[in-house]
Amino acid sequence: PEGRFPSTFEPVHGSAPAIAGQRIANPIASIWTMAMMLEHLGEAEAAKTIETAIETVLTGGDAFKTRDLGGTATTAKCTQAIVDALNV
């Protein structure tokens, strides 16, 4: 946190073997860690852009949310929705 040592940014939710290969894993934690890394590196505006894209997807209805959030989207569909929100 003090910037004296290298930092690691990763989601720590585990590998979820029970859903492996089903294309239903929620990608948001992995994407959010990029925002945390950018914030740490002093790129607050870029971090905010990612956070806003995630928020846009999460408040945009169930079509782009994964099943664990009450939606119907696959991992790829949720990820693509966030990428699309970044490009707005």
mmCIF file of C-alpha atoms in Angstrom:
data_model
loop_
_atom_site.group_PDB
_atom_site.id
_atom_site.type_symbol
_atom_site.label_atom_id
_atom_site.label_comp_id
_atom_site.label_asym_id
_atom_site.label_seq_id
_atom_site.Cartn_x
_atom_site.Cartn_y
_atom_site.Cartn_z
ATOM 1 C CA PRO A 1 0.000 0.000 0.000
ATOM 2 C CA GLU A 2 2.878 2.389 0.594
ATOM 3 C CA GLY A 3 4.236 1.827 -2.915
ATOM 4 C CA ARG A 4 7.579 0.505 -1.673
ATOM 5 C CA PHE A 5 6.991 -3.086 -2.729
ATOM 6 C CA PRO A 6 5.360 -4.735 -5.745
ATOM 7 C CA SER A 7 1.651 -5.326 -5.407
ATOM 8 C CA THR A 8 -0.561 -8.162 -6.571
ATOM 9 C CA PHE A 9 -4.053 -7.685 -7.939
ATOM 10 C CA GLU A 10 -6.218 -10.738 -8.328
ATOM 11 C CA PRO A 11 -9.690 -11.921 -7.428
ATOM 12 C CA VAL A 12 -9.479 -14.296 -4.494
ATOM 13 C CA HIS A 13 -12.745 -16.156 -4.920
ATOM 14 C CA GLY A 14 -11.105 -19.434 -5.922
ATOM 15 C CA SER A 15 -11.174 -21.542 -9.041
ATOM 16 C CA ALA A 16 -14.836 -22.657 -8.812
ATOM 17 C CA PRO A 17 -14.342 -26.234 -10.058
ATOM 18 C CA ALA A 18 -18.061 -26.929 -9.666
ATOM 19 C CA ILE A 19 -18.832 -24.629 -12.606
ATOM 20 C CA ALA A 20 -15.730 -25.247 -14.729
ATOM 21 C CA GLY A 21 -16.524 -25.421 -18.418
ATOM 22 C CA GLN A 22 -20.121 -24.278 -18.014
ATOM 23 C CA ARG A 23 -19.483 -20.690 -19.218
ATOM 24 C CA ILE A 24 -21.356 -19.218 -16.245
ATOM 25 C CA ALA A 25 -18.524 -17.807 -14.110
ATOM 26 C CA ASN A 26 -18.891 -14.171 -13.136
ATOM 27 C CA PRO A 27 -15.976 -12.189 -14.670
ATOM 28 C CA ILE A 28 -16.566 -8.999 -12.705
ATOM 29 C CA ALA A 29 -14.089 -9.678 -9.889
ATOM 30 C CA SER A 30 -11.323 -10.277 -12.411
ATOM 31 C CA ILE A 31 -12.169 -7.096 -14.300
ATOM 32 C CA TRP A 32 -12.527 -5.068 -11.108
ATOM 33 C CA THR A 33 -9.010 -6.004 -10.044
ATOM 34 C CA MET A 34 -7.752 -4.161 -13.120
ATOM 35 C CA ALA A 35 -9.448 -1.033 -11.808
ATOM 36 C CA MET A 36 -7.819 -1.562 -8.411
ATOM 37 C CA MET A 37 -4.406 -1.926 -10.054
ATOM 38 C CA LEU A 38 -4.884 1.211 -12.138
ATOM 39 C CA GLU A 39 -5.947 3.158 -9.042
ATOM 40 C CA HIS A 40 -2.834 1.943 -7.229
ATOM 41 C CA LEU A 41 -0.672 3.046 -10.157
ATOM 42 C CA GLY A 42 -2.139 6.540 -10.048
ATOM 43 C CA GLU A 43 -4.455 6.079 -13.020
ATOM 44 C CA ALA A 44 -7.628 7.116 -11.206
ATOM 45 C CA GLU A 45 -9.487 8.172 -14.346
ATOM 46 C CA ALA A 46 -8.871 4.837 -16.083
ATOM 47 C CA ALA A 47 -9.895 2.985 -12.911
ATOM 48 C CA LYS A 48 -13.109 4.988 -12.716
ATOM 49 C CA THR A 49 -13.850 4.181 -16.361
ATOM 50 C CA ILE A 50 -13.733 0.455 -15.618
ATOM 51 C CA GLU A 51 -15.813 0.832 -12.459
ATOM 52 C CA THR A 52 -18.411 2.850 -14.370
ATOM 53 C CA ALA A 53 -18.584 0.199 -17.097
ATOM 54 C CA ILE A 54 -19.171 -2.493 -14.471
ATOM 55 C CA GLU A 55 -21.862 -0.361 -12.842
ATOM 56 C CA THR A 56 -23.526 0.225 -16.214
ATOM 57 C CA VAL A 57 -23.750 -3.508 -16.835
ATOM 58 C CA LEU A 58 -24.962 -4.316 -13.332
ATOM 59 C CA THR A 59 -27.723 -1.709 -13.474
ATOM 60 C CA GLY A 60 -28.699 -2.489 -17.063
ATOM 61 C CA GLY A 61 -30.972 -5.435 -16.392
ATOM 62 C CA ASP A 62 -30.535 -9.167 -16.050
ATOM 63 C CA ALA A 63 -29.586 -9.906 -19.679
ATOM 64 C CA PHE A 64 -25.911 -9.126 -19.050
ATOM 65 C CA LYS A 65 -25.635 -10.425 -15.481
ATOM 66 C CA THR A 66 -24.373 -13.919 -14.817
ATOM 67 C CA ARG A 67 -26.563 -16.480 -13.102
ATOM 68 C CA ASP A 68 -25.093 -15.850 -9.632
ATOM 69 C CA LEU A 69 -26.437 -12.288 -9.891
ATOM 70 C CA GLY A 70 -29.894 -13.385 -11.026
ATOM 71 C CA GLY A 71 -29.221 -12.993 -14.740
ATOM 72 C CA THR A 72 -28.924 -15.258 -17.731
ATOM 73 C CA ALA A 73 -25.657 -14.129 -19.339
ATOM 74 C CA THR A 74 -22.694 -16.357 -20.019
ATOM 75 C CA THR A 75 -19.233 -15.334 -18.895
ATOM 76 C CA ALA A 76 -18.458 -14.127 -22.420
ATOM 77 C CA LYS A 77 -21.681 -12.131 -22.736
ATOM 78 C CA CYS A 78 -21.116 -10.373 -19.414
ATOM 79 C CA THR A 79 -17.499 -9.634 -20.318
ATOM 80 C CA GLN A 80 -18.470 -8.295 -23.735
ATOM 81 C CA ALA A 81 -21.123 -6.056 -22.177
ATOM 82 C CA ILE A 82 -18.460 -4.501 -19.942
ATOM 83 C CA VAL A 83 -16.094 -4.062 -22.893
ATOM 84 C CA ASP A 84 -18.899 -2.420 -24.866
ATOM 85 C CA ALA A 85 -19.649 -0.101 -21.926
ATOM 86 C CA LEU A 86 -15.986 0.930 -21.904
ATOM 87 C CA ASN A 87 -16.271 2.008 -25.520
ATOM 88 C CA VAL A 88 -19.271 4.301 -25.037
#
